[in-house]
Every structure is written in structure tokens, then in C-alpha cells.
Amino acid sequence: MQISEVHNCDCLEYMRTIPDGFFDLADVDPPYGIGKNWTKDKHSKFYTHKSSYNNDTIPGEEYFKELFRVSKNQIIWGANYFTAFLPARNSWIVWDKKRDYPKQHMAEGELAWTSFNIPLRIAEFRWNGACVCSPRYGKHPHEKPVPLYAWVYKNYAQPGWKIFDSHMGSQSGRIAAYKLGFDYYGCEIDEQCYKDGCERFAWECKGEIIVPSGRIYTQQNLFTKSSNK
Ligand SMILES: C[S@@+](CC[C@H](N)C(=O)[O-])C[C@H]1O[C@@H](n2cnc3c(N)ncnc32)[C@H](O)[C@@H]1O
């Protein structure tokens, strides 16, 4: 049976419990340390997610040591901010956001370092920011599109691989993995963000809505796995 196992915890603590090389692919998106505390930032009015999420601090050396211990292959988003911890290689991914309205203060793309010995690849997925593009109206300020994760898994993972996502955020990676049939393990430290992500996963992958009484309603006929592929 397909595994989709998630934890509301610090990923470093979780990784310490995992045997060497347990995951086939770690596809991770840690905070970039670019100095935006999204709960205080002027853009926060666009997001329904009000958490303690703070993007000021990047993971330290121990995080990368553990990541390389628990996984056989790695893809690390925002790696241009973490080069001090990574071996020099030329196998990167460029995500071209194809912005409709490029603005000086907004990045037109993002970079990911990969451990794969293949040429640089460019992924083109239009994205004007979660606040503009997300069908859920952007609960998470750094949500990446599900099709981007699906592209990564289709191009870099083999069938049957176990995927690890140390910083799940909105759970876009979990949704892509579920729809493509990969086993997936993820961590998210922020409680509200974790709950929002789980709610999103339940809705987008299983058609489940949790109403205030706590009851779960399911529309299986509309949200089967096959109709979402
Ligand atoms: C850049 S965002 C990830 C966004 C994600 N790629 C998406 O599509 O939504 C980083 C996330 O890591 C979480 N985080 C920060 N430190 C963490 C830690 N030590 N362990 C687990 N999650 C952490 C933050 O709360 C935030 O949701």
C-alpha cells in the first residue's frame, strides 16, 4: 500500500531517527534566510496562513549532514543560499516562473542543486506567487506549484522510490507524490501550517472536507486518484 506519512516536527529531530540511505530521493525546500518574516511583512495581508513561520534562518551544517546520510539522492531548492554546505557540481535545475508581470522585487525563477550527474535542466511553470495563482488563494507564502514537484519526480525519481520532503510547507510535494504513486515522508515544524497542509492534501487527493462539527465528507467519485492524474 502507498505510504504518505507526515510529521508535525523539526525535520532534524526526525532525521536522527532514520537509518542511513532510507530515502531514495530527498526533494527539499528549506527557508532561504532572505529576511522576510511573513507574519509581519507587508505582503502578509495576501495570505490566510498566520503562523510563526520565519524565513530569516537557513538550516545549519548538521541539517545537510543528516540529509545526505538519510537519502541516496538529493534535490535542494534555494541552494544558491546554501552553497557553503554543498559540493560544487554543475547539475542544477532552473525553475523559470514565466511571470506575467515581472517586477523588480520579485524573482523570475528559482534554482535547485541536484546530486544527479546530468546536465542542467529548465522547468517552465507559470507562477506569479501563491497569492495570485493558488486555487486555495495562497495559504502558504512560499507554496510551489504541484506540477513543478510532479515534473521533478517524473524526471529524477524511479518508480518505487521513497521520497523525503523535510520542509513540506503547503504539501504541494506530498500531493504530487500521492498522485504519481510514490511513497512520501514529510516534516513541517509549524502547527498551523501543518494542519492547513493536511487539510489541503485531504481535499485535493481524497475529496475530503472537514466541517466545523469535525465530520468528514468525501466525494470519492469526483476525487479518485485516476481522475487526478
Ligand atoms: C520554503 S517553505 C516550503 C514551501 C513548500 N515548498 C511549498 O510548496 O509549500 C519552508 C517551510 O519549512 C518549515 N520549516 C522551517 N524550519 C523547519 C524545520 N526545522 N523542520 C521542519 N519544517 C521546517 C516552515 O514552517 C515552512 O513551512
PDB file of C-alpha atoms and ligand atoms in Angstrom:
ATOM      1  CA  MET A   1       0.000   0.000   0.000  1.00  0.00           C
ATOM      2  CA  GLN A   2       1.234   3.505  -0.869  1.00  0.00           C
ATOM      3  CA  ILE A   3       2.757   5.428   2.050  1.00  0.00           C
ATOM      4  CA  SER A   4       2.084   9.136   2.658  1.00  0.00           C
ATOM      5  CA  GLU A   5       3.496   9.703   6.139  1.00  0.00           C
ATOM      6  CA  VAL A   6       3.778  13.202   7.588  1.00  0.00           C
ATOM      7  CA  HIS A   7       5.053  14.618  10.878  1.00  0.00           C
ATOM      8  CA  ASN A   8       4.493  17.923  12.655  1.00  0.00           C
ATOM      9  CA  CYS A   9       8.048  18.224  13.976  1.00  0.00           C
ATOM     10  CA  ASP A  10      11.572  19.566  13.473  1.00  0.00           C
ATOM     11  CA  CYS A  11      12.999  17.701  10.478  1.00  0.00           C
ATOM     12  CA  LEU A  12      16.430  17.436  12.105  1.00  0.00           C
ATOM     13  CA  GLU A  13      14.987  15.548  15.062  1.00  0.00           C
ATOM     14  CA  TYR A  14      13.048  13.308  12.687  1.00  0.00           C
ATOM     15  CA  MET A  15      16.099  12.540  10.520  1.00  0.00           C
ATOM     16  CA  ARG A  16      18.064  11.451  13.600  1.00  0.00           C
ATOM     17  CA  THR A  17      15.599   8.530  13.933  1.00  0.00           C
ATOM     18  CA  ILE A  18      16.068   7.365  10.305  1.00  0.00           C
ATOM     19  CA  PRO A  19      18.600   4.726   9.138  1.00  0.00           C
ATOM     20  CA  ASP A  20      21.336   5.555   6.592  1.00  0.00           C
ATOM     21  CA  GLY A  21      20.139   5.758   2.971  1.00  0.00           C
ATOM     22  CA  PHE A  22      16.495   5.056   3.864  1.00  0.00           C
ATOM     23  CA  PHE A  23      15.115   7.541   1.316  1.00  0.00           C
ATOM     24  CA  ASP A  24      15.850   7.271  -2.396  1.00  0.00           C
ATOM     25  CA  LEU A  25      15.287  10.974  -3.075  1.00  0.00           C
ATOM     26  CA  ALA A  26      15.237  13.980  -0.740  1.00  0.00           C
ATOM     27  CA  ASP A  27      13.498  16.826  -2.592  1.00  0.00           C
ATOM     28  CA  VAL A  28      13.638  19.667  -0.073  1.00  0.00           C
ATOM     29  CA  ASP A  29      12.781  23.364   0.154  1.00  0.00           C
ATOM     30  CA  PRO A  30      14.180  24.850   3.406  1.00  0.00           C
ATOM     31  CA  PRO A  31      13.877  28.528   4.426  1.00  0.00           C
ATOM     32  CA  TYR A  32      16.258  30.606   2.281  1.00  0.00           C
ATOM     33  CA  GLY A  33      17.158  33.097   5.018  1.00  0.00           C
ATOM     34  CA  ILE A  34      16.230  36.056   2.859  1.00  0.00           C
ATOM     35  CA  GLY A  35      14.935  38.060   5.760  1.00  0.00           C
ATOM     36  CA  LYS A  36      11.194  38.049   5.416  1.00  0.00           C
ATOM     37  CA  ASN A  37       9.161  37.241   8.464  1.00  0.00           C
ATOM     38  CA  TRP A  38       5.860  36.684   6.699  1.00  0.00           C
ATOM     39  CA  THR A  39       3.713  37.265   9.764  1.00  0.00           C
ATOM     40  CA  LYS A  40       4.977  40.844   9.985  1.00  0.00           C
ATOM     41  CA  ASP A  41       5.784  41.534   6.370  1.00  0.00           C
ATOM     42  CA  LYS A  42       3.579  43.937   4.411  1.00  0.00           C
ATOM     43  CA  HIS A  43       2.703  41.124   1.957  1.00  0.00           C
ATOM     44  CA  SER A  44       1.220  39.007   4.736  1.00  0.00           C
ATOM     45  CA  LYS A  45      -2.222  40.514   4.102  1.00  0.00           C
ATOM     46  CA  PHE A  46      -2.383  38.289   0.998  1.00  0.00           C
ATOM     47  CA  TYR A  47      -2.049  35.078   2.972  1.00  0.00           C
ATOM     48  CA  THR A  48      -4.646  33.379   5.105  1.00  0.00           C
ATOM     49  CA  HIS A  49      -1.876  31.410   6.833  1.00  0.00           C
ATOM     50  CA  LYS A  50      -0.845  33.246  10.034  1.00  0.00           C
ATOM     51  CA  SER A  51       1.883  31.177  11.571  1.00  0.00           C
ATOM     52  CA  SER A  52       5.142  31.750  13.336  1.00  0.00           C
ATOM     53  CA  TYR A  53       6.909  30.855  10.061  1.00  0.00           C
ATOM     54  CA  ASN A  54      10.059  32.890   9.811  1.00  0.00           C
ATOM     55  CA  ASN A  55      12.245  32.738   6.734  1.00  0.00           C
ATOM     56  CA  ASP A  56      15.204  34.504   8.369  1.00  0.00           C
ATOM     57  CA  THR A  57      17.275  31.466   9.311  1.00  0.00           C
ATOM     58  CA  ILE A  58      18.737  28.870   6.972  1.00  0.00           C
ATOM     59  CA  PRO A  59      19.426  25.298   8.146  1.00  0.00           C
ATOM     60  CA  GLY A  60      22.896  24.649   9.536  1.00  0.00           C
ATOM     61  CA  GLU A  61      25.663  22.190   8.735  1.00  0.00           C
ATOM     62  CA  GLU A  62      24.074  19.430  10.811  1.00  0.00           C
ATOM     63  CA  TYR A  63      20.901  19.554   8.719  1.00  0.00           C
ATOM     64  CA  PHE A  64      22.848  18.944   5.498  1.00  0.00           C
ATOM     65  CA  LYS A  65      24.948  16.210   7.113  1.00  0.00           C
ATOM     66  CA  GLU A  66      21.820  14.350   8.201  1.00  0.00           C
ATOM     67  CA  LEU A  67      20.079  14.946   4.854  1.00  0.00           C
ATOM     68  CA  PHE A  68      22.981  13.354   2.966  1.00  0.00           C
ATOM     69  CA  ARG A  69      23.086  10.475   5.454  1.00  0.00           C
ATOM     70  CA  VAL A  70      19.389   9.527   5.242  1.00  0.00           C
ATOM     71  CA  SER A  71      18.970   9.920   1.439  1.00  0.00           C
ATOM     72  CA  LYS A  72      20.701   8.429  -1.597  1.00  0.00           C
ATOM     73  CA  ASN A  73      19.921  11.364  -3.960  1.00  0.00           C
ATOM     74  CA  GLN A  74      19.123  14.998  -3.246  1.00  0.00           C
ATOM     75  CA  ILE A  75      17.415  17.985  -4.877  1.00  0.00           C
ATOM     76  CA  ILE A  76      17.731  21.154  -2.793  1.00  0.00           C
ATOM     77  CA  TRP A  77      15.687  24.243  -3.690  1.00  0.00           C
ATOM     78  CA  GLY A  78      17.154  27.652  -2.916  1.00  0.00           C
ATOM     79  CA  ALA A  79      20.590  26.045  -2.893  1.00  0.00           C
ATOM     80  CA  ASN A  80      22.193  29.251  -4.130  1.00  0.00           C
ATOM     81  CA  TYR A  81      21.733  30.349  -0.487  1.00  0.00           C
ATOM     82  CA  PHE A  82      23.350  27.174   0.894  1.00  0.00           C
ATOM     83  CA  THR A  83      26.441  26.724  -1.303  1.00  0.00           C
ATOM     84  CA  ALA A  84      28.716  26.720   1.773  1.00  0.00           C
ATOM     85  CA  PHE A  85      27.272  23.312   2.694  1.00  0.00           C
ATOM     86  CA  LEU A  86      27.119  21.696  -0.764  1.00  0.00           C
ATOM     87  CA  PRO A  87      29.692  20.009  -3.013  1.00  0.00           C
ATOM     88  CA  ALA A  88      30.410  22.046  -6.166  1.00  0.00           C
ATOM     89  CA  ARG A  89      28.657  20.426  -9.141  1.00  0.00           C
ATOM     90  CA  ASN A  90      27.070  21.755 -12.296  1.00  0.00           C
ATOM     91  CA  SER A  91      23.864  19.763 -12.141  1.00  0.00           C
ATOM     92  CA  TRP A  92      21.241  22.347 -11.271  1.00  0.00           C
ATOM     93  CA  ILE A  93      17.566  22.879 -12.067  1.00  0.00           C
ATOM     94  CA  VAL A  94      16.296  26.311 -13.101  1.00  0.00           C
ATOM     95  CA  TRP A  95      12.610  26.920 -12.492  1.00  0.00           C
ATOM     96  CA  ASP A  96      11.509  29.671 -14.888  1.00  0.00           C
ATOM     97  CA  LYS A  97       8.346  31.141 -13.378  1.00  0.00           C
ATOM     98  CA  LYS A  98       7.225  32.683 -16.680  1.00  0.00           C
ATOM     99  CA  ARG A  99       5.883  35.630 -14.748  1.00  0.00           C
ATOM    100  CA  ASP A 100       3.055  37.508 -16.453  1.00  0.00           C
ATOM    101  CA  TYR A 101       4.060  40.761 -14.804  1.00  0.00           C
ATOM    102  CA  PRO A 102       7.781  40.766 -13.921  1.00  0.00           C
ATOM    103  CA  LYS A 103       8.521  43.192 -11.110  1.00  0.00           C
ATOM    104  CA  GLN A 104      11.949  44.241  -9.944  1.00  0.00           C
ATOM    105  CA  HIS A 105      11.477  42.995  -6.389  1.00  0.00           C
ATOM    106  CA  MET A 106      10.178  39.551  -7.447  1.00  0.00           C
ATOM    107  CA  ALA A 107      12.433  36.706  -8.591  1.00  0.00           C
ATOM    108  CA  GLU A 108      11.717  35.443 -12.097  1.00  0.00           C
ATOM    109  CA  GLY A 109      12.882  31.970 -11.174  1.00  0.00           C
ATOM    110  CA  GLU A 110      14.431  29.693  -8.560  1.00  0.00           C
ATOM    111  CA  LEU A 111      17.418  27.358  -8.504  1.00  0.00           C
ATOM    112  CA  ALA A 112      17.784  23.833  -7.177  1.00  0.00           C
ATOM    113  CA  TRP A 113      21.057  21.938  -6.675  1.00  0.00           C
ATOM    114  CA  THR A 114      20.913  18.262  -7.554  1.00  0.00           C
ATOM    115  CA  SER A 115      23.205  15.366  -6.720  1.00  0.00           C
ATOM    116  CA  PHE A 116      22.490  13.840 -10.157  1.00  0.00           C
ATOM    117  CA  ASN A 117      25.241  13.683 -12.709  1.00  0.00           C
ATOM    118  CA  ILE A 118      23.176  15.049 -15.594  1.00  0.00           C
ATOM    119  CA  PRO A 119      23.141  18.389 -17.433  1.00  0.00           C
ATOM    120  CA  LEU A 120      21.307  21.447 -16.167  1.00  0.00           C
ATOM    121  CA  ARG A 121      17.549  21.322 -16.827  1.00  0.00           C
ATOM    122  CA  ILE A 122      14.981  24.125 -17.105  1.00  0.00           C
ATOM    123  CA  ALA A 123      11.452  23.642 -15.761  1.00  0.00           C
ATOM    124  CA  GLU A 124       8.898  26.137 -17.058  1.00  0.00           C
ATOM    125  CA  PHE A 125       5.796  26.547 -14.907  1.00  0.00           C
ATOM    126  CA  ARG A 126       3.949  29.853 -14.781  1.00  0.00           C
ATOM    127  CA  TRP A 127       3.746  31.205 -11.232  1.00  0.00           C
ATOM    128  CA  ASN A 128       3.027  34.732 -10.111  1.00  0.00           C
ATOM    129  CA  GLY A 129       3.224  33.869  -6.435  1.00  0.00           C
ATOM    130  CA  ALA A 130       0.919  31.711  -4.360  1.00  0.00           C
ATOM    131  CA  CYS A 131      -1.271  34.721  -3.617  1.00  0.00           C
ATOM    132  CA  VAL A 132      -2.142  35.054  -7.303  1.00  0.00           C
ATOM    133  CA  CYS A 133      -2.047  31.505  -8.659  1.00  0.00           C
ATOM    134  CA  SER A 134      -3.168  29.136  -5.961  1.00  0.00           C
ATOM    135  CA  PRO A 135      -6.695  27.803  -6.304  1.00  0.00           C
ATOM    136  CA  ARG A 136      -6.779  27.965  -2.475  1.00  0.00           C
ATOM    137  CA  TYR A 137      -5.839  31.654  -2.530  1.00  0.00           C
ATOM    138  CA  GLY A 138      -2.414  31.162  -1.085  1.00  0.00           C
ATOM    139  CA  LYS A 139      -2.450  29.836   2.440  1.00  0.00           C
ATOM    140  CA  HIS A 140       1.327  29.438   2.447  1.00  0.00           C
ATOM    141  CA  PRO A 141       3.579  32.316   1.354  1.00  0.00           C
ATOM    142  CA  HIS A 142       6.154  30.034  -0.293  1.00  0.00           C
ATOM    143  CA  GLU A 143       3.919  27.463  -1.915  1.00  0.00           C
ATOM    144  CA  LYS A 144       5.415  25.874  -5.032  1.00  0.00           C
ATOM    145  CA  PRO A 145       3.130  24.539  -7.771  1.00  0.00           C
ATOM    146  CA  VAL A 146       2.191  20.854  -7.672  1.00  0.00           C
ATOM    147  CA  PRO A 147       3.099  20.482 -11.397  1.00  0.00           C
ATOM    148  CA  LEU A 148       6.675  21.574 -10.579  1.00  0.00           C
ATOM    149  CA  TYR A 149       7.005  18.797  -7.986  1.00  0.00           C
ATOM    150  CA  ALA A 150       5.414  16.330 -10.424  1.00  0.00           C
ATOM    151  CA  TRP A 151       7.955  17.351 -13.096  1.00  0.00           C
ATOM    152  CA  VAL A 152      10.813  16.757 -10.635  1.00  0.00           C
ATOM    153  CA  TYR A 153       9.544  13.321  -9.605  1.00  0.00           C
ATOM    154  CA  LYS A 154       8.870  12.253 -13.210  1.00  0.00           C
ATOM    155  CA  ASN A 155      12.327  13.358 -14.359  1.00  0.00           C
ATOM    156  CA  TYR A 156      14.530  12.450 -11.373  1.00  0.00           C
ATOM    157  CA  ALA A 157      12.836   9.589  -9.478  1.00  0.00           C
ATOM    158  CA  GLN A 158      12.409   5.944 -10.451  1.00  0.00           C
ATOM    159  CA  PRO A 159       9.170   4.003  -9.854  1.00  0.00           C
ATOM    160  CA  GLY A 160       9.136   2.591  -6.334  1.00  0.00           C
ATOM    161  CA  TRP A 161      11.419   5.258  -4.855  1.00  0.00           C
ATOM    162  CA  LYS A 162      10.809   6.653  -1.360  1.00  0.00           C
ATOM    163  CA  ILE A 163      10.704  10.471  -1.339  1.00  0.00           C
ATOM    164  CA  PHE A 164      11.575  12.690   1.622  1.00  0.00           C
ATOM    165  CA  ASP A 165      10.452  16.328   1.992  1.00  0.00           C
ATOM    166  CA  SER A 166      11.991  17.882   5.117  1.00  0.00           C
ATOM    167  CA  HIS A 167      10.107  21.220   4.821  1.00  0.00           C
ATOM    168  CA  MET A 168       6.608  20.437   3.497  1.00  0.00           C
ATOM    169  CA  GLY A 169       5.006  23.888   3.796  1.00  0.00           C
ATOM    170  CA  SER A 170       1.720  23.703   1.886  1.00  0.00           C
ATOM    171  CA  GLN A 171       2.282  20.000   0.996  1.00  0.00           C
ATOM    172  CA  SER A 172       2.488  20.511  -2.774  1.00  0.00           C
ATOM    173  CA  GLY A 173       5.208  17.809  -2.872  1.00  0.00           C
ATOM    174  CA  ARG A 174       3.024  15.371  -0.949  1.00  0.00           C
ATOM    175  CA  ILE A 175       0.127  15.899  -3.354  1.00  0.00           C
ATOM    176  CA  ALA A 176       2.349  15.326  -6.417  1.00  0.00           C
ATOM    177  CA  ALA A 177       3.893  12.193  -4.876  1.00  0.00           C
ATOM    178  CA  TYR A 178       0.488  10.761  -3.988  1.00  0.00           C
ATOM    179  CA  LYS A 179      -0.918  11.327  -7.458  1.00  0.00           C
ATOM    180  CA  LEU A 180       2.136   9.737  -9.087  1.00  0.00           C
ATOM    181  CA  GLY A 181       2.162   6.704  -6.765  1.00  0.00           C
ATOM    182  CA  PHE A 182       5.397   7.440  -4.847  1.00  0.00           C
ATOM    183  CA  ASP A 183       5.866   6.681  -1.157  1.00  0.00           C
ATOM    184  CA  TYR A 184       6.353  10.007   0.617  1.00  0.00           C
ATOM    185  CA  TYR A 185       7.605  11.093   4.032  1.00  0.00           C
ATOM    186  CA  GLY A 186       7.451  14.724   5.152  1.00  0.00           C
ATOM    187  CA  CYS A 187       8.030  17.093   8.080  1.00  0.00           C
ATOM    188  CA  GLU A 188       6.636  20.530   8.891  1.00  0.00           C
ATOM    189  CA  ILE A 189       7.562  22.326  12.106  1.00  0.00           C
ATOM    190  CA  ASP A 190       4.756  24.878  12.205  1.00  0.00           C
ATOM    191  CA  GLU A 191       1.499  23.550  13.656  1.00  0.00           C
ATOM    192  CA  GLN A 192      -0.951  25.779  11.764  1.00  0.00           C
ATOM    193  CA  CYS A 193       0.919  25.273   8.519  1.00  0.00           C
ATOM    194  CA  TYR A 194       0.911  21.506   9.092  1.00  0.00           C
ATOM    195  CA  LYS A 195      -2.860  21.481   9.700  1.00  0.00           C
ATOM    196  CA  ASP A 196      -3.570  23.634   6.629  1.00  0.00           C
ATOM    197  CA  GLY A 197      -1.373  21.365   4.510  1.00  0.00           C
ATOM    198  CA  CYS A 198      -3.070  18.190   5.739  1.00  0.00           C
ATOM    199  CA  GLU A 199      -6.475  19.723   5.030  1.00  0.00           C
ATOM    200  CA  ARG A 200      -5.338  20.651   1.526  1.00  0.00           C
ATOM    201  CA  PHE A 201      -3.972  17.130   0.914  1.00  0.00           C
ATOM    202  CA  ALA A 202      -7.223  15.521   2.123  1.00  0.00           C
ATOM    203  CA  TRP A 203      -9.238  17.728  -0.201  1.00  0.00           C
ATOM    204  CA  GLU A 204      -7.043  17.624  -3.320  1.00  0.00           C
ATOM    205  CA  CYS A 205      -6.190  13.900  -3.142  1.00  0.00           C
ATOM    206  CA  LYS A 206      -9.189  12.311  -1.466  1.00  0.00           C
ATOM    207  CA  GLY A 207     -12.017  14.802  -1.908  1.00  0.00           C
ATOM    208  CA  GLU A 208     -12.464  15.079   1.861  1.00  0.00           C
ATOM    209  CA  ILE A 209     -13.865  18.174   3.542  1.00  0.00           C
ATOM    210  CA  ILE A 210     -13.713  18.548   7.312  1.00  0.00           C
ATOM    211  CA  VAL A 211     -16.642  20.622   8.566  1.00  0.00           C
ATOM    212  CA  PRO A 212     -16.667  22.513  11.914  1.00  0.00           C
ATOM    213  CA  SER A 213     -18.502  19.654  13.675  1.00  0.00           C
ATOM    214  CA  GLY A 214     -15.459  17.502  12.928  1.00  0.00           C
ATOM    215  CA  ARG A 215     -17.311  15.258  10.456  1.00  0.00           C
ATOM    216  CA  ILE A 216     -15.514  14.369   7.244  1.00  0.00           C
ATOM    217  CA  TYR A 217     -17.424  14.422   3.973  1.00  0.00           C
ATOM    218  CA  THR A 218     -15.950  12.599   0.996  1.00  0.00           C
ATOM    219  CA  GLN A 219     -16.708  12.986  -2.689  1.00  0.00           C
ATOM    220  CA  GLN A 220     -14.970   9.823  -3.853  1.00  0.00           C
ATOM    221  CA  ASN A 221     -16.487   9.890  -7.343  1.00  0.00           C
ATOM    222  CA  LEU A 222     -15.014  13.320  -8.080  1.00  0.00           C
ATOM    223  CA  PHE A 223     -11.636  12.860  -6.472  1.00  0.00           C
ATOM    224  CA  THR A 224     -10.391   9.384  -7.266  1.00  0.00           C
ATOM    225  CA  LYS A 225      -6.647   9.018  -7.843  1.00  0.00           C
ATOM    226  CA  SER A 226      -7.133   8.199 -11.516  1.00  0.00           C
ATOM    227  CA  SER A 227      -9.180  11.333 -12.225  1.00  0.00           C
ATOM    228  CA  ASN A 228      -6.417  13.477 -10.719  1.00  0.00           C
ATOM    229  CA  LYS A 229      -3.504  12.116 -12.742  1.00  0.00           C
TER     230      LYS A 229
HETATM  231  C1  LIG B   1      10.205  27.475   1.863  1.00  0.00           C
HETATM  232  S1  LIG B   1       8.892  26.826   2.820  1.00  0.00           S
HETATM  233  C2  LIG B   1       8.450  25.358   1.928  1.00  0.00           C
HETATM  234  C3  LIG B   1       7.361  25.623   0.925  1.00  0.00           C
HETATM  235  C4  LIG B   1       6.938  24.365   0.159  1.00  0.00           C
HETATM  236  N1  LIG B   1       7.898  24.004  -0.849  1.00  0.00           N
HETATM  237  C5  LIG B   1       5.590  24.542  -0.508  1.00  0.00           C
HETATM  238  O1  LIG B   1       5.454  24.279  -1.718  1.00  0.00           O
HETATM  239  O2  LIG B   1       4.656  24.970   0.185  1.00  0.00           O
HETATM  240  C6  LIG B   1       9.716  26.178   4.241  1.00  0.00           C
HETATM  241  C7  LIG B   1       8.810  25.510   5.281  1.00  0.00           C
HETATM  242  O3  LIG B   1       9.670  24.850   6.224  1.00  0.00           O
HETATM  243  C8  LIG B   1       9.106  24.931   7.526  1.00  0.00           C
HETATM  244  N2  LIG B   1      10.217  24.720   8.468  1.00  0.00           N
HETATM  245  C9  LIG B   1      11.136  25.625   8.898  1.00  0.00           C
HETATM  246  N3  LIG B   1      12.036  25.044   9.702  1.00  0.00           N
HETATM  247  C10 LIG B   1      11.702  23.712   9.780  1.00  0.00           C
HETATM  248  C11 LIG B   1      12.250  22.583  10.441  1.00  0.00           C
HETATM  249  N4  LIG B   1      13.352  22.697  11.212  1.00  0.00           N
HETATM  250  N5  LIG B   1      11.658  21.378  10.282  1.00  0.00           N
HETATM  251  C12 LIG B   1      10.539  21.251   9.518  1.00  0.00           C
HETATM  252  N6  LIG B   1       9.956  22.294   8.868  1.00  0.00           N
HETATM  253  C13 LIG B   1      10.531  23.499   8.987  1.00  0.00           C
HETATM  254  C14 LIG B   1       8.464  26.307   7.548  1.00  0.00           C
HETATM  255  O4  LIG B   1       7.445  26.388   8.532  1.00  0.00           O
HETATM  256  C15 LIG B   1       7.928  26.426   6.115  1.00  0.00           C
HETATM  257  O5  LIG B   1       6.590  25.982   6.032  1.00  0.00           O
END
